[in-house]
XYZ file of C-alpha atoms in Angstrom:
673
model
C 55.492 30.070 4.988
C 53.051 27.572 2.873
C 52.726 28.422 -0.894
C 49.412 26.415 -1.887
C 47.639 25.075 1.392
C 44.188 22.331 -0.129
C 41.518 21.744 2.472
C 39.339 19.253 1.863
C 36.829 17.248 4.743
C 38.325 13.776 5.181
C 41.663 12.546 5.993
C 41.338 9.585 3.374
C 40.865 12.019 0.721
C 43.631 14.332 1.743
C 45.460 11.576 2.077
C 45.164 10.687 -1.738
C 45.159 13.934 -3.252
C 49.007 14.199 -1.417
C 50.295 11.316 -3.209
C 49.795 13.225 -6.450
C 51.152 16.445 -5.853
C 54.449 17.972 -5.064
C 56.385 19.781 -2.054
C 54.664 22.745 -2.922
C 51.172 21.931 -1.430
C 50.219 20.920 2.033
C 46.835 19.032 1.984
C 44.793 19.298 5.362
C 41.527 17.808 6.513
C 38.694 19.881 8.042
C 37.428 16.523 9.566
C 34.177 17.328 8.477
C 31.895 20.221 9.523
C 33.565 22.831 11.554
C 30.501 24.986 12.127
C 26.766 24.543 12.791
C 23.569 26.039 14.285
C 23.978 25.396 18.607
C 22.113 22.076 19.354
C 21.105 23.803 22.888
C 18.687 26.193 21.292
C 17.326 27.204 17.936
C 19.828 29.465 16.753
C 17.749 31.534 14.005
C 16.625 35.015 14.759
C 13.263 35.046 12.775
C 12.293 38.426 13.852
C 15.703 39.515 11.785
C 15.467 37.861 8.782
C 16.483 34.660 9.868
C 19.714 35.039 10.547
C 21.794 32.057 11.805
C 24.007 31.628 14.870
C 26.955 29.347 14.014
C 29.134 27.817 16.895
C 32.326 25.645 16.500
C 31.641 22.660 18.834
C 34.227 21.841 21.706
C 35.374 18.925 20.049
C 36.644 20.782 17.006
C 37.480 24.227 18.692
C 40.848 23.343 19.027
C 41.713 21.911 15.707
C 39.846 24.885 14.240
C 42.437 26.907 15.646
C 45.265 24.743 14.162
C 43.560 24.839 11.158
C 43.826 28.726 10.977
C 47.322 29.109 11.931
C 48.054 26.721 8.850
C 45.557 29.334 6.926
C 47.208 32.472 7.822
C 50.893 31.341 6.966
C 49.173 29.937 3.309
C 49.942 31.870 0.083
C 46.767 30.443 -0.995
C 43.698 28.659 -0.081
C 42.319 26.249 -2.077
C 38.823 24.773 -0.753
C 38.265 21.317 -2.085
C 35.400 20.204 -0.163
C 32.945 18.159 -2.029
C 31.137 19.169 -5.439
C 27.803 19.590 -3.776
C 25.816 22.514 -1.824
C 26.493 21.028 1.569
C 30.921 20.896 0.337
C 30.239 24.377 -0.735
C 28.984 25.605 2.167
C 31.470 23.251 4.316
C 34.173 25.150 2.204
C 32.411 29.079 2.980
C 32.246 28.118 7.080
C 35.983 27.014 6.962
C 36.889 30.485 5.070
C 34.708 32.323 8.019
C 35.781 29.971 10.979
C 39.808 30.314 10.110
C 39.057 34.256 9.320
C 40.882 33.864 5.842
C 41.317 36.646 3.651
C 39.046 36.347 0.566
C 41.599 37.162 -1.744
C 43.397 33.998 -0.988
C 40.859 31.920 -1.320
C 40.068 29.617 -4.492
C 37.604 27.026 -4.607
C 38.216 23.910 -6.789
C 36.413 21.079 -7.345
C 36.306 17.648 -9.216
C 34.051 14.683 -10.051
C 36.768 12.115 -9.339
C 40.031 11.455 -7.378
C 42.199 10.737 -9.824
C 46.054 12.594 -10.527
C 44.528 14.739 -14.102
C 41.226 15.658 -12.239
C 43.183 17.011 -9.255
C 45.642 18.875 -11.592
C 43.024 19.686 -14.002
C 40.811 21.247 -10.836
C 43.715 23.084 -9.758
C 44.279 25.198 -13.133
C 40.854 26.087 -13.421
C 39.968 27.488 -9.540
C 36.790 30.126 -9.274
C 35.249 31.817 -6.499
C 32.587 30.114 -3.749
C 29.356 30.252 -5.287
C 27.008 31.760 -2.768
C 24.321 30.733 -4.507
C 25.280 26.979 -3.497
C 25.630 28.787 -0.231
C 22.215 30.244 0.144
C 20.423 27.194 -0.422
C 22.449 24.697 1.960
C 21.974 27.267 4.420
C 18.329 27.967 3.866
C 17.679 24.008 3.923
C 19.341 23.898 7.166
C 17.392 26.682 8.649
C 14.481 25.354 7.167
C 14.893 22.007 8.659
C 16.018 23.162 12.014
C 12.426 25.849 12.335
C 10.413 22.356 11.871
C 12.477 20.382 13.959
C 12.788 22.309 16.906
C 9.865 24.203 16.699
C 7.144 20.664 16.339
C 9.199 18.608 18.492
C 9.003 20.542 22.129
C 5.202 19.820 21.431
C 5.743 16.167 20.222
C 7.210 16.044 23.537
C 5.427 17.788 25.817
C 2.169 16.148 24.227
C 3.479 12.611 24.019
C 7.016 11.954 26.107
C 10.062 13.718 25.557
C 12.600 13.007 23.095
C 10.123 12.647 20.406
C 11.350 14.491 17.130
C 9.514 16.080 13.761
C 11.563 16.736 10.577
C 10.185 18.188 7.555
C 11.621 15.276 5.159
C 11.981 12.612 7.666
C 7.700 12.885 8.693
C 7.327 12.582 4.846
C 8.987 9.046 4.989
C 7.793 8.077 8.215
C 4.252 8.993 6.795
C 4.940 6.525 3.384
C 5.650 4.003 5.880
C 2.668 4.358 8.160
C -0.177 5.118 5.105
C 1.536 1.775 3.729
C 0.819 -0.277 6.707
C -3.068 1.020 7.120
C -3.702 -0.191 3.500
C -2.335 -3.480 3.973
C -4.375 -3.954 7.842
C -7.331 -2.328 5.394
C -6.932 -5.038 2.683
C -9.292 -7.088 2.183
C -7.983 -10.229 0.113
C -10.272 -11.377 -3.171
C -10.955 -14.970 -4.725
C -9.759 -15.869 -7.839
C -8.925 -18.976 -9.915
C -6.434 -19.874 -12.424
C -6.793 -22.693 -14.867
C -3.745 -23.727 -16.803
C -3.229 -26.800 -19.512
C -0.470 -29.041 -19.527
C 0.196 -29.696 -23.356
C 2.414 -31.433 -25.572
C 3.364 -31.916 -29.212
C 2.236 -35.139 -30.537
C 5.713 -34.785 -32.388
C 7.847 -34.683 -28.944
C 7.416 -35.119 -25.461
C 8.331 -31.884 -24.272
C 5.378 -30.410 -21.731
C 4.353 -27.371 -21.753
C 1.556 -25.367 -19.844
C -0.818 -22.768 -21.016
C -2.951 -20.266 -19.200
C -6.393 -19.523 -19.887
C -7.010 -16.333 -20.800
C -9.903 -15.738 -22.689
C -13.465 -17.299 -23.951
C -15.158 -16.465 -27.167
C -14.516 -12.521 -27.581
C -14.258 -11.769 -23.863
C -10.552 -11.816 -22.743
C -10.252 -12.931 -19.086
C -9.506 -10.094 -16.173
C -7.458 -11.690 -13.377
C -10.596 -11.743 -10.662
C -12.982 -12.911 -13.565
C -13.011 -16.969 -12.421
C -14.044 -16.173 -8.431
C -14.699 -18.782 -7.175
C -13.949 -23.035 -6.792
C -17.506 -23.528 -8.291
C -16.628 -21.610 -11.624
C -13.006 -23.083 -12.075
C -14.747 -26.901 -12.033
C -17.523 -25.899 -14.324
C -15.054 -24.659 -16.804
C -12.315 -27.573 -16.214
C -15.270 -29.641 -16.920
C -16.309 -28.243 -20.428
C -12.730 -28.475 -21.138
C -11.843 -31.824 -20.051
C -12.861 -33.537 -23.513
C -12.166 -30.694 -25.397
C -9.649 -30.660 -28.615
C -6.807 -28.563 -28.179
C -5.349 -26.986 -31.723
C -2.922 -24.167 -32.027
C -4.678 -21.390 -33.294
C -2.070 -18.722 -34.364
C 1.792 -18.842 -33.530
C 3.154 -14.975 -32.878
C 6.918 -14.221 -33.218
C 8.204 -10.353 -32.095
C 11.778 -9.466 -31.650
C 12.133 -6.765 -29.067
C 15.077 -5.092 -28.152
C 16.303 -4.368 -24.799
C 17.862 -1.788 -23.662
C 20.734 -1.450 -20.687
C 19.490 0.467 -17.674
C 21.723 4.227 -17.043
C 24.984 4.252 -14.862
C 24.101 4.717 -11.325
C 23.058 7.800 -9.902
C 22.889 7.830 -5.796
C 19.254 6.427 -5.578
C 19.718 3.562 -7.988
C 22.747 2.711 -6.592
C 21.176 2.353 -3.169
C 18.134 0.272 -4.704
C 20.270 -1.956 -6.225
C 22.542 -2.727 -3.755
C 19.899 -3.211 -1.653
C 18.306 -5.964 -4.048
C 21.710 -7.603 -5.168
C 24.174 -7.077 -2.490
C 21.740 -6.611 0.437
C 23.146 -3.537 1.365
C 21.608 -0.344 3.701
C 21.177 2.731 1.963
C 23.589 3.743 4.890
C 26.360 1.164 4.181
C 26.513 1.441 0.413
C 27.372 5.228 0.779
C 30.031 4.629 3.290
C 31.585 2.578 0.611
C 31.176 4.145 -2.076
C 33.183 7.153 0.398
C 35.901 5.061 0.649
C 36.016 3.966 -3.338
C 35.506 7.395 -4.030
C 38.305 8.923 -1.571
C 40.788 6.736 -2.743
C 42.764 3.132 -2.486
C 45.977 2.049 -2.357
C 46.264 -0.187 -5.261
C 50.666 -0.638 -4.528
C 52.458 -0.451 -7.925
C 49.231 2.101 -9.606
C 49.570 4.130 -6.487
C 46.670 5.574 -4.656
C 43.752 6.747 -6.676
C 39.833 7.194 -6.167
C 38.101 4.371 -7.954
C 34.953 6.082 -8.638
C 33.612 9.435 -9.333
C 31.820 11.349 -6.686
C 28.429 9.451 -5.259
C 25.715 11.796 -4.312
C 24.533 12.874 -7.794
C 21.504 12.972 -9.493
C 22.667 13.416 -13.103
C 23.246 10.646 -15.776
C 26.140 12.815 -17.367
C 29.095 11.152 -18.695
C 31.936 12.265 -20.034
C 33.012 12.141 -23.347
C 36.736 10.423 -22.131
C 35.120 8.094 -20.016
C 32.525 6.984 -22.899
C 35.589 6.485 -25.404
C 37.275 4.397 -22.606
C 34.221 2.315 -21.901
C 34.247 2.209 -26.042
C 37.700 0.824 -26.430
C 37.483 -1.995 -23.782
C 34.442 -3.273 -24.973
C 35.524 -3.925 -28.438
C 38.554 -5.116 -27.009
C 37.373 -7.670 -24.642
C 33.586 -8.402 -26.452
C 34.446 -7.350 -29.842
C 32.669 -4.737 -32.260
C 29.002 -6.091 -31.991
C 28.646 -5.529 -28.522
C 28.666 -1.662 -29.258
C 26.223 0.353 -29.979
C 25.803 2.190 -33.336
C 26.396 5.597 -31.384
C 27.868 6.200 -27.478
C 24.458 5.797 -25.488
C 23.590 9.406 -24.233
C 20.785 9.128 -20.799
C 18.143 11.534 -19.728
C 17.640 12.485 -16.234
C 14.030 11.839 -15.196
C 15.277 13.616 -11.352
C 13.272 17.183 -10.956
C 16.383 19.439 -10.221
C 19.017 17.194 -10.794
C 22.470 18.640 -10.904
C 23.350 18.390 -14.862
C 26.672 19.563 -14.040
C 27.549 16.625 -11.988
C 28.612 13.144 -13.772
C 26.648 9.578 -12.748
C 28.907 7.368 -10.372
C 31.366 5.579 -12.527
C 34.841 3.927 -12.579
C 37.066 6.256 -12.882
C 39.024 4.263 -14.579
C 37.619 0.979 -16.751
C 41.047 -0.176 -16.930
C 40.376 -0.963 -12.763
C 38.864 -4.132 -13.545
C 37.233 -5.148 -10.555
C 39.090 -9.195 -10.808
C 42.544 -7.296 -11.107
C 42.240 -4.836 -8.027
C 40.393 -7.446 -5.915
C 43.232 -8.341 -3.955
C 43.487 -4.758 -2.814
C 39.958 -4.202 -1.684
C 37.869 -5.238 1.460
C 35.230 -7.728 0.103
C 32.125 -5.038 0.363
C 34.199 -2.468 -1.524
C 34.751 -4.938 -4.133
C 31.065 -6.172 -4.519
C 30.069 -2.470 -4.442
C 32.357 -1.616 -7.390
C 32.157 -4.737 -9.088
C 28.459 -3.438 -9.251
C 29.430 0.024 -10.052
C 31.974 -0.997 -12.884
C 29.837 -3.367 -14.402
C 26.628 -1.174 -14.504
C 28.660 1.758 -15.824
C 30.537 -0.601 -18.478
C 27.009 -2.172 -19.455
C 25.736 1.214 -20.259
C 27.332 2.135 -22.809
C 26.618 -1.667 -24.323
C 24.621 -2.951 -27.111
C 21.287 -3.506 -26.812
C 20.003 -7.114 -26.111
C 17.788 -8.496 -28.683
C 14.729 -11.033 -27.270
C 12.840 -13.627 -29.643
C 9.160 -13.853 -28.018
C 7.025 -16.262 -28.983
C 3.059 -16.175 -27.994
C 0.822 -19.443 -29.033
C -2.781 -19.100 -29.107
C -4.831 -22.157 -28.581
C -7.872 -22.732 -28.573
C -10.590 -25.865 -27.186
C -14.222 -24.937 -27.756
C -14.173 -21.329 -27.533
C -12.061 -20.936 -24.821
C -8.852 -19.637 -25.291
C -5.239 -20.202 -24.084
C -2.077 -18.787 -24.404
C 1.740 -20.217 -23.642
C 4.381 -18.104 -24.109
C 8.100 -18.000 -24.551
C 11.241 -15.722 -24.786
C 15.031 -16.752 -25.747
C 17.884 -14.080 -26.182
C 18.764 -13.871 -29.390
C 21.573 -11.555 -29.130
C 22.783 -10.910 -25.077
C 24.536 -7.485 -25.808
C 24.613 -5.517 -22.781
C 23.329 -8.656 -20.705
C 26.687 -10.823 -21.291
C 27.604 -7.968 -18.331
C 24.805 -6.946 -16.431
C 21.064 -7.429 -15.768
C 18.990 -5.041 -13.527
C 17.139 -5.961 -10.845
C 13.834 -4.271 -10.101
C 11.295 -6.346 -7.376
C 8.236 -4.480 -8.830
C 8.732 -5.215 -12.010
C 9.774 -8.611 -12.182
C 6.995 -9.343 -9.938
C 4.634 -7.443 -12.481
C 6.312 -9.948 -15.080
C 5.522 -13.165 -13.084
C 2.298 -12.563 -12.611
C 1.329 -11.935 -16.672
C 3.466 -14.536 -18.035
C 4.498 -17.275 -15.258
C 6.716 -19.451 -16.050
C 8.200 -18.236 -19.646
C 9.566 -22.042 -20.051
C 10.774 -22.795 -23.293
C 8.359 -23.711 -25.608
C 8.187 -27.065 -27.937
C 7.814 -26.272 -31.710
C 4.445 -26.174 -33.160
C 3.209 -25.171 -35.969
C -0.809 -23.608 -36.705
C -3.770 -25.959 -36.753
C -1.791 -28.472 -35.120
C -3.274 -30.771 -32.528
C -1.914 -30.982 -28.715
C -2.399 -33.399 -26.433
C -3.990 -32.733 -23.014
C -1.811 -33.965 -20.218
C -4.174 -32.465 -17.262
C -6.036 -29.296 -16.497
C -4.615 -27.654 -13.446
C -6.926 -24.933 -11.482
C -5.261 -23.118 -8.868
C -6.894 -21.242 -6.134
C -5.401 -17.447 -5.785
C -6.021 -14.302 -3.578
C -5.511 -10.703 -4.560
C -2.287 -9.499 -1.860
C -2.212 -6.659 -0.273
C 0.816 -4.219 -1.756
C 4.261 -4.971 -0.488
C 5.608 -3.149 2.750
C 8.363 -0.885 1.613
C 12.193 -2.222 1.689
C 14.459 0.507 1.919
C 14.944 0.465 -2.318
C 11.319 1.338 -2.294
C 11.352 3.532 0.312
C 14.044 5.656 -1.837
C 12.251 5.093 -5.012
C 9.337 6.882 -3.758
C 11.139 9.593 -1.999
C 12.778 10.396 -5.342
C 9.306 9.526 -7.252
C 7.750 12.431 -5.210
C 11.133 14.674 -5.123
C 11.643 14.295 -1.936
C 14.883 14.918 -0.602
C 18.138 14.848 -2.832
C 21.300 12.522 -2.644
C 22.703 13.175 0.010
C 19.511 12.899 2.356
C 18.034 9.499 1.373
C 20.288 7.553 3.940
C 20.326 9.761 6.923
C 16.289 10.076 6.217
C 16.225 6.140 6.725
C 18.689 6.312 9.409
C 16.588 8.976 11.489
C 13.172 7.236 11.728
C 14.852 3.854 12.691
C 16.957 5.613 15.928
C 13.799 7.412 16.569
C 12.540 3.966 16.676
C 9.321 5.209 14.703
C 9.673 2.436 12.479
C 11.797 -0.923 12.683
C 13.518 -2.816 9.905
C 12.273 -6.781 10.055
C 13.716 -9.457 6.828
C 14.207 -5.979 5.042
C 10.975 -4.429 5.546
C 9.877 -1.370 6.996
C 6.697 -2.152 10.093
C 6.209 0.994 11.498
C 6.225 0.897 15.570
C 3.652 2.152 17.657
C 4.430 5.531 18.768
C 5.233 5.662 14.709
C 1.254 5.471 13.889
C 1.129 8.215 17.073
C 3.555 10.932 15.603
C 2.472 10.209 12.476
C -1.170 11.243 12.875
C -0.700 13.762 15.322
C 1.887 15.378 12.316
C -1.232 14.709 9.652
C -3.828 16.112 11.721
C -1.977 19.462 12.642
C 0.650 19.805 10.529
C -0.695 18.623 6.995
C 0.799 21.379 4.874
C 4.365 20.402 6.786
C 4.134 16.843 6.195
C 2.453 17.023 2.374
C 4.153 15.574 -0.168
C 3.485 18.346 -2.592
C 4.186 21.036 -0.302
C 7.516 19.331 0.492
C 8.693 18.815 -3.123
C 7.769 22.239 -3.907
C 10.114 23.071 -1.151
C 12.997 21.287 -2.702
C 11.938 23.082 -5.868
C 12.443 26.290 -4.290
C 15.587 25.021 -2.199
C 16.978 24.582 -6.033
C 15.835 27.891 -7.346
C 17.849 29.561 -4.276
C 21.165 27.075 -5.900
C 20.695 28.398 -8.931
C 20.267 32.391 -8.279
C 16.702 32.894 -9.179
C 14.991 33.290 -5.428
C 16.465 34.863 -2.247
C 16.864 32.579 0.760
C 14.832 34.813 3.587
C 11.913 35.187 1.083
C 11.733 31.539 0.473
C 11.901 31.234 4.790
C 9.778 33.676 5.400
C 7.085 32.577 2.650
C 7.209 29.369 4.677
C 7.866 30.646 8.526
C 4.370 32.824 8.245
C 1.882 30.442 8.009
C 4.006 27.690 10.003
C 3.763 29.686 13.064
C 0.278 30.120 12.684
C -0.285 26.271 12.614
C 2.060 25.860 15.570
C 0.019 28.091 17.456
C -3.175 26.701 16.939
C -1.548 23.245 17.583
C 0.052 23.176 20.910
C -3.774 24.218 21.898
C -5.453 21.179 19.842
C -3.422 18.487 20.120
C -4.174 16.101 23.029
C -2.249 15.711 26.006
C -1.796 11.684 26.089
C 1.448 11.916 28.251
C -0.051 12.384 31.526
C -0.107 9.356 34.058
C -3.389 7.535 34.105
C -4.060 6.610 37.095
C -5.448 2.859 37.759
C -6.115 0.501 40.670
C -3.510 -1.875 40.757
C -0.473 -1.350 43.487
C 3.400 -2.011 42.509
C 4.555 -5.148 44.202
C 8.069 -4.567 44.479
C 7.429 -1.027 46.878
C 3.672 -0.958 47.438
C 2.985 2.902 45.400
C 0.176 3.122 43.355
C 0.817 1.923 39.708
C 0.294 4.414 36.876
C -0.074 3.769 32.893
C 2.619 5.814 30.941
C 2.859 6.409 27.240
C 6.559 5.043 25.439
C 8.015 4.193 21.946
C 6.056 0.849 22.156
C 2.795 1.963 23.266
C 1.098 2.218 26.692
C 2.318 0.623 29.874
C 2.148 0.109 33.518
C 4.904 1.575 35.798
C 5.361 2.150 39.288
C 4.225 5.796 39.951
C 7.940 5.968 42.326
C 10.000 5.782 38.632
C 12.332 6.410 38.521
C 13.555 4.563 42.128
C 11.210 1.861 41.557
C 11.784 0.448 37.895
C 8.752 -1.689 37.983
C 6.621 -2.207 34.239
C 4.061 -4.429 33.401
C 2.439 -4.758 29.625
C -1.285 -3.951 29.164
C -3.647 -5.183 26.728
C -6.244 -2.735 24.846
C -8.744 -2.100 27.683
C -5.303 -0.981 29.793
C -5.702 -4.539 31.944
C -1.975 -5.756 33.318
C -1.535 -8.594 31.206
C 0.708 -11.702 32.649
C 4.442 -11.618 31.461
C 4.667 -14.164 27.767
C 6.249 -17.336 29.480
C 9.111 -19.076 27.849
C 10.458 -22.783 27.445
C 14.186 -20.785 28.652
C 15.075 -21.327 32.383
C 17.149 -18.807 34.559
C 20.483 -19.779 34.395
C 20.966 -18.033 37.997
C 17.948 -19.593 40.071
C 16.009 -22.304 37.489
C 12.667 -20.381 37.002
C 11.278 -19.755 33.816
C 12.260 -16.940 31.979
C 9.332 -14.155 30.673
C 9.399 -12.048 27.890
C 9.023 -8.547 29.317
C 8.962 -4.942 27.408
C 11.621 -2.260 28.037
C 12.744 1.084 26.807
C 14.529 -0.921 23.764
C 11.769 -3.243 23.329
C 11.369 -6.690 24.124
C 13.947 -8.463 26.732
C 14.108 -11.969 28.363
C 13.437 -11.555 32.692
C 13.587 -14.112 35.465
C 9.874 -14.845 36.670
C 11.367 -14.959 40.362
C 12.346 -10.646 39.820
C 12.400 -9.103 42.394
C 14.715 -11.827 43.914
C 16.402 -12.937 41.280
C 17.085 -9.889 39.058
C 18.654 -11.704 36.157
C 18.030 -10.436 32.743
C 19.425 -11.005 28.710
C 18.262 -10.058 25.227
C 15.233 -11.910 23.145
C 16.927 -13.888 21.368
C 16.605 -13.099 17.275
C 14.302 -15.893 15.571
């Protein structure tokens, strides 16, 4: 007989927790999900209140049988799955799949995997929260209905293997819309005029930018061409330059709040170059526990899927003591900092992502971590500690310089008190770009006085062009999803992974580019399923799922309200969508077997292929008019026959092939630039 059985999702988590408990406990892992909707069928009866059919995958059946035997022997079963809706649903599935007696089941949750947190959780068990379970079940069924109803239409009309998803399609739409915005962007010319000056009292040079004339302040595009710029430069070349006004202003810069899932993923992109998927994988390892040898096993960070900025009073007190010891009292704020979340539907019961103890200083435990674990842990540790520190104080200087009736301005900034910046500075790509455009080169300024006459060293007139908005990277895409209330902390990384795996987009130099099939799928969805991939509609669905979790809505009603108009849209789309999957005949003959060549649709656009595919695998690229293109030649020689290698397209994109095909069938990957 087992006195107390604790079930968690992962073996690593089970290993860490078991180190904290005595012999009266058995800790087992469920190895993640143990039941789900079937892959081969819809698994949802829309005629019977959307009743789901759950199955245990074959690979899990033996394991579930063993787990059920343990449950049967246990007096008390503690479900210690993750503290979110998915974790609640996994616990519910475990209870049903193992046929556990509900009276024996207790639900425990914890923000961090430390001995204190585990013991506290065991002393405060609760029942499974069926509102959370139903919210997760509604999300799963909703995603299944969208995916399994739209995807077959795409497969039939374009080509098999395509998929559509309720949230992934919004992410694809963001990327495609941005790409079209870039394609349609018309650059506008403008000129920036600067004066390189110095004081008569010293040799320190500095730049001032022309910002106005008379009472008019120049807008960015006011100086439109070279002729205008040269006219102004000519007018200014012999003018005296006088300091008209010096403005000094002291400003405070406050620290950023501790991480939530989205901001951790964004900052890890900027500072560490990690993908969202990699960030969450490493964060999971830090959460589940690391062997610190003398200190023992311990989870190093709190739960990493959260959208709340809350921090426990105990963690704040520990941070306060550490800051005072290491940096001194002047680095503490007047009162502990409290941050309010701006995320819609944030789970305020959760905590922000923080170290389980600031006493686990990154440098001191570095030897117990991998290089990537150390870098991510250091980022989380620094961000949390900085969030509990005093503001930085900046001295800003703005100098207005008059030349005739033209106004130049030079700005400078010095740090009067570094505050939290002694430890951490947040990186924001967009804000940094804006700062550079508004105040280019906030360089060191010499000591100047009002009415002082300056020495003009030279005038600079730089031609510039407006630039289109940047393509999304992982950080900015996640920020955009969060901004519009699309998805939740656990879904950001899977959303990005899905559109990459489906080859709807590619990631080059850290930026998302839509593939041709991404354009096609997006356009079809926008034209025929406008409401389903509407940003406002998707955000509203997230709010309704939140309402289910809070017990304010019935999950079946939410699904019914969605499905009735959706089923009508499906019927219309099945007729309206143009079939581009059919082969288009050509007058060309296959050079391998003499069969006709046809034009087919593929993930990278249309291509020419042998009618006898798959027996004959000949393919060729085509141009915009559907004419066969000669393969792109390269300087590389085939190592088997010595003939030039050419670039060809295949199912996985571009590759190198011998130009002597079919006599020589040598191929190899296209080298990355």
